[in-house]
């Protein structure tokens, strides 16, 4: 196949076997970021419910960065919410020593409530990406 550059727009084209020229399009390089549970949930949500935003992030080369930021925000928010809820509900280390099973049950319940808030606000929320 032969390459040809069109002078008007500066885009390179490749001559196909059918005699037509096809533009050589490439997605921008993305930096690889570690993406955890909440980032993967966000990705699934975007693919299923916000296809336009998903494609915009992919084409801009910002999807991995966006997912990484969401994941970090969610983990930080989970930590803050769990601590705040434990404090408000009186779930202390003293309770842990006195009745470990009650402490575990209450902390698990708190974590489930906090995760519901985080997923609703951050994963399914409409956060802007710079």
PDB file of C-alpha atoms in Angstrom:
ATOM      1  CA  UNK A   1       0.000   0.000   0.000  1.00  0.00           C
ATOM      2  CA  UNK A   2       1.138   3.455  -0.852  1.00  0.00           C
ATOM      3  CA  UNK A   3       0.916   6.517   1.404  1.00  0.00           C
ATOM      4  CA  UNK A   4      -0.139   9.872   0.116  1.00  0.00           C
ATOM      5  CA  UNK A   5      -0.246  13.220   1.969  1.00  0.00           C
ATOM      6  CA  UNK A   6      -2.988  15.642   1.080  1.00  0.00           C
ATOM      7  CA  UNK A   7      -1.602  19.177   1.139  1.00  0.00           C
ATOM      8  CA  UNK A   8      -4.877  20.928   2.049  1.00  0.00           C
ATOM      9  CA  UNK A   9      -5.251  19.436   5.515  1.00  0.00           C
ATOM     10  CA  UNK A  10      -1.884  17.852   6.330  1.00  0.00           C
ATOM     11  CA  UNK A  11      -3.401  14.438   7.070  1.00  0.00           C
ATOM     12  CA  UNK A  12      -1.688  11.352   5.717  1.00  0.00           C
ATOM     13  CA  UNK A  13      -3.774   8.852   3.793  1.00  0.00           C
ATOM     14  CA  UNK A  14      -3.206   5.269   2.735  1.00  0.00           C
ATOM     15  CA  UNK A  15      -4.372   3.980  -0.627  1.00  0.00           C
ATOM     16  CA  UNK A  16      -6.591   0.973  -0.072  1.00  0.00           C
ATOM     17  CA  UNK A  17      -6.884  -2.078  -2.311  1.00  0.00           C
ATOM     18  CA  UNK A  18     -10.228  -0.736  -3.512  1.00  0.00           C
ATOM     19  CA  UNK A  19      -8.547   2.391  -4.911  1.00  0.00           C
ATOM     20  CA  UNK A  20      -9.856   4.704  -2.200  1.00  0.00           C
ATOM     21  CA  UNK A  21      -7.709   6.730   0.174  1.00  0.00           C
ATOM     22  CA  UNK A  22      -8.265   6.202   3.927  1.00  0.00           C
ATOM     23  CA  UNK A  23      -7.019   8.642   6.573  1.00  0.00           C
ATOM     24  CA  UNK A  24      -4.338   7.359   8.946  1.00  0.00           C
ATOM     25  CA  UNK A  25      -6.067   8.014  12.263  1.00  0.00           C
ATOM     26  CA  UNK A  26      -4.529   7.208  15.621  1.00  0.00           C
ATOM     27  CA  UNK A  27      -5.794   7.591  19.159  1.00  0.00           C
ATOM     28  CA  UNK A  28      -3.581   9.733  21.384  1.00  0.00           C
ATOM     29  CA  UNK A  29      -1.230   7.885  23.710  1.00  0.00           C
ATOM     30  CA  UNK A  30      -2.585   7.455  27.214  1.00  0.00           C
ATOM     31  CA  UNK A  31      -0.598   7.221  30.385  1.00  0.00           C
ATOM     32  CA  UNK A  32      -1.197   3.947  32.169  1.00  0.00           C
ATOM     33  CA  UNK A  33      -2.647   4.381  35.633  1.00  0.00           C
ATOM     34  CA  UNK A  34      -3.614   1.698  38.121  1.00  0.00           C
ATOM     35  CA  UNK A  35      -7.379   1.393  38.140  1.00  0.00           C
ATOM     36  CA  UNK A  36      -9.191  -0.271  41.005  1.00  0.00           C
ATOM     37  CA  UNK A  37     -12.723  -1.336  41.797  1.00  0.00           C
ATOM     38  CA  UNK A  38     -14.364   2.085  41.592  1.00  0.00           C
ATOM     39  CA  UNK A  39     -12.552   3.024  38.390  1.00  0.00           C
ATOM     40  CA  UNK A  40     -13.756  -0.175  36.754  1.00  0.00           C
ATOM     41  CA  UNK A  41     -17.311   0.460  37.979  1.00  0.00           C
ATOM     42  CA  UNK A  42     -17.126   3.967  36.466  1.00  0.00           C
ATOM     43  CA  UNK A  43     -15.888   2.555  33.166  1.00  0.00           C
ATOM     44  CA  UNK A  44     -18.793   0.103  33.010  1.00  0.00           C
ATOM     45  CA  UNK A  45     -21.258   2.854  33.899  1.00  0.00           C
ATOM     46  CA  UNK A  46     -19.888   5.161  31.191  1.00  0.00           C
ATOM     47  CA  UNK A  47     -19.959   2.418  28.535  1.00  0.00           C
ATOM     48  CA  UNK A  48     -23.539   1.464  29.341  1.00  0.00           C
ATOM     49  CA  UNK A  49     -25.161   4.783  30.217  1.00  0.00           C
ATOM     50  CA  UNK A  50     -22.945   7.645  29.000  1.00  0.00           C
ATOM     51  CA  UNK A  51     -21.571   6.440  25.668  1.00  0.00           C
ATOM     52  CA  UNK A  52     -20.888   9.968  24.394  1.00  0.00           C
ATOM     53  CA  UNK A  53     -18.775  10.901  27.406  1.00  0.00           C
ATOM     54  CA  UNK A  54     -17.010   7.543  27.251  1.00  0.00           C
ATOM     55  CA  UNK A  55     -16.075   8.063  23.583  1.00  0.00           C
ATOM     56  CA  UNK A  56     -15.037  11.655  24.261  1.00  0.00           C
ATOM     57  CA  UNK A  57     -12.637  10.479  26.985  1.00  0.00           C
ATOM     58  CA  UNK A  58     -11.261   7.685  24.791  1.00  0.00           C
ATOM     59  CA  UNK A  59     -10.713   9.963  21.797  1.00  0.00           C
ATOM     60  CA  UNK A  60      -9.073  12.641  23.952  1.00  0.00           C
ATOM     61  CA  UNK A  61      -6.752  10.036  25.495  1.00  0.00           C
ATOM     62  CA  UNK A  62      -8.055  10.824  28.991  1.00  0.00           C
ATOM     63  CA  UNK A  63     -10.064   7.729  29.926  1.00  0.00           C
ATOM     64  CA  UNK A  64      -7.381   6.057  32.067  1.00  0.00           C
ATOM     65  CA  UNK A  65      -6.598   9.289  33.876  1.00  0.00           C
ATOM     66  CA  UNK A  66     -10.316   9.895  34.521  1.00  0.00           C
ATOM     67  CA  UNK A  67     -10.840   6.367  35.860  1.00  0.00           C
ATOM     68  CA  UNK A  68      -7.756   6.640  38.065  1.00  0.00           C
ATOM     69  CA  UNK A  69      -8.927   9.958  39.529  1.00  0.00           C
ATOM     70  CA  UNK A  70     -12.404   8.566  40.197  1.00  0.00           C
ATOM     71  CA  UNK A  71     -10.886   5.515  41.886  1.00  0.00           C
ATOM     72  CA  UNK A  72      -8.666   7.656  44.132  1.00  0.00           C
ATOM     73  CA  UNK A  73     -11.534  10.001  45.052  1.00  0.00           C
ATOM     74  CA  UNK A  74     -13.803   7.059  45.873  1.00  0.00           C
ATOM     75  CA  UNK A  75     -11.224   5.392  48.120  1.00  0.00           C
ATOM     76  CA  UNK A  76     -10.560   8.654  49.969  1.00  0.00           C
ATOM     77  CA  UNK A  77     -14.268   9.319  50.366  1.00  0.00           C
ATOM     78  CA  UNK A  78     -14.843   5.754  51.629  1.00  0.00           C
ATOM     79  CA  UNK A  79     -12.193   6.215  54.316  1.00  0.00           C
ATOM     80  CA  UNK A  80     -13.662   9.552  55.430  1.00  0.00           C
ATOM     81  CA  UNK A  81     -17.265   8.339  55.442  1.00  0.00           C
ATOM     82  CA  UNK A  82     -16.480   5.142  57.337  1.00  0.00           C
ATOM     83  CA  UNK A  83     -14.610   7.078  60.031  1.00  0.00           C
ATOM     84  CA  UNK A  84     -17.354   9.694  60.330  1.00  0.00           C
ATOM     85  CA  UNK A  85     -20.103   7.063  60.511  1.00  0.00           C
ATOM     86  CA  UNK A  86     -18.198   4.996  63.070  1.00  0.00           C
ATOM     87  CA  UNK A  87     -17.798   8.079  65.234  1.00  0.00           C
ATOM     88  CA  UNK A  88     -21.471   9.084  64.969  1.00  0.00           C
ATOM     89  CA  UNK A  89     -22.682   5.557  65.724  1.00  0.00           C
ATOM     90  CA  UNK A  90     -20.292   5.025  68.616  1.00  0.00           C
ATOM     91  CA  UNK A  91     -18.372   2.178  66.993  1.00  0.00           C
ATOM     92  CA  UNK A  92     -15.117   2.378  68.939  1.00  0.00           C
ATOM     93  CA  UNK A  93     -12.102   0.244  69.707  1.00  0.00           C
ATOM     94  CA  UNK A  94     -13.622  -0.255  73.143  1.00  0.00           C
ATOM     95  CA  UNK A  95     -16.660  -1.921  71.535  1.00  0.00           C
ATOM     96  CA  UNK A  96     -14.291  -4.052  69.488  1.00  0.00           C
ATOM     97  CA  UNK A  97     -12.654  -5.324  72.688  1.00  0.00           C
ATOM     98  CA  UNK A  98     -15.971  -5.864  74.497  1.00  0.00           C
ATOM     99  CA  UNK A  99     -17.991  -7.509  71.701  1.00  0.00           C
ATOM    100  CA  UNK A 100     -15.971  -8.262  68.590  1.00  0.00           C
ATOM    101  CA  UNK A 101     -18.870  -9.792  66.622  1.00  0.00           C
ATOM    102  CA  UNK A 102     -21.108  -6.762  67.236  1.00  0.00           C
ATOM    103  CA  UNK A 103     -18.239  -4.471  66.190  1.00  0.00           C
ATOM    104  CA  UNK A 104     -17.639  -6.436  62.961  1.00  0.00           C
ATOM    105  CA  UNK A 105     -21.343  -6.401  62.111  1.00  0.00           C
ATOM    106  CA  UNK A 106     -21.673  -2.677  62.654  1.00  0.00           C
ATOM    107  CA  UNK A 107     -18.498  -1.843  60.713  1.00  0.00           C
ATOM    108  CA  UNK A 108     -19.638  -4.028  57.806  1.00  0.00           C
ATOM    109  CA  UNK A 109     -22.987  -2.244  57.814  1.00  0.00           C
ATOM    110  CA  UNK A 110     -21.253   1.144  57.887  1.00  0.00           C
ATOM    111  CA  UNK A 111     -18.965   0.155  55.001  1.00  0.00           C
ATOM    112  CA  UNK A 112     -21.949  -1.001  52.926  1.00  0.00           C
ATOM    113  CA  UNK A 113     -23.769   2.305  53.531  1.00  0.00           C
ATOM    114  CA  UNK A 114     -20.657   4.349  52.744  1.00  0.00           C
ATOM    115  CA  UNK A 115     -20.034   2.379  49.562  1.00  0.00           C
ATOM    116  CA  UNK A 116     -23.597   2.985  48.400  1.00  0.00           C
ATOM    117  CA  UNK A 117     -23.080   6.724  48.826  1.00  0.00           C
ATOM    118  CA  UNK A 118     -19.700   6.674  47.077  1.00  0.00           C
ATOM    119  CA  UNK A 119     -20.951   4.657  44.113  1.00  0.00           C
ATOM    120  CA  UNK A 120     -24.003   6.865  43.698  1.00  0.00           C
ATOM    121  CA  UNK A 121     -22.088  10.150  43.997  1.00  0.00           C
ATOM    122  CA  UNK A 122     -18.821   9.369  42.213  1.00  0.00           C
ATOM    123  CA  UNK A 123     -19.278   6.364  39.970  1.00  0.00           C
ATOM    124  CA  UNK A 124     -22.677   7.351  38.599  1.00  0.00           C
ATOM    125  CA  UNK A 125     -22.223  11.081  39.217  1.00  0.00           C
ATOM    126  CA  UNK A 126     -21.609  13.612  36.526  1.00  0.00           C
ATOM    127  CA  UNK A 127     -18.096  14.720  37.397  1.00  0.00           C
ATOM    128  CA  UNK A 128     -16.232  16.984  35.009  1.00  0.00           C
ATOM    129  CA  UNK A 129     -12.792  16.061  33.721  1.00  0.00           C
ATOM    130  CA  UNK A 130     -10.277  18.811  33.016  1.00  0.00           C
TER     131      UNK A 130
END
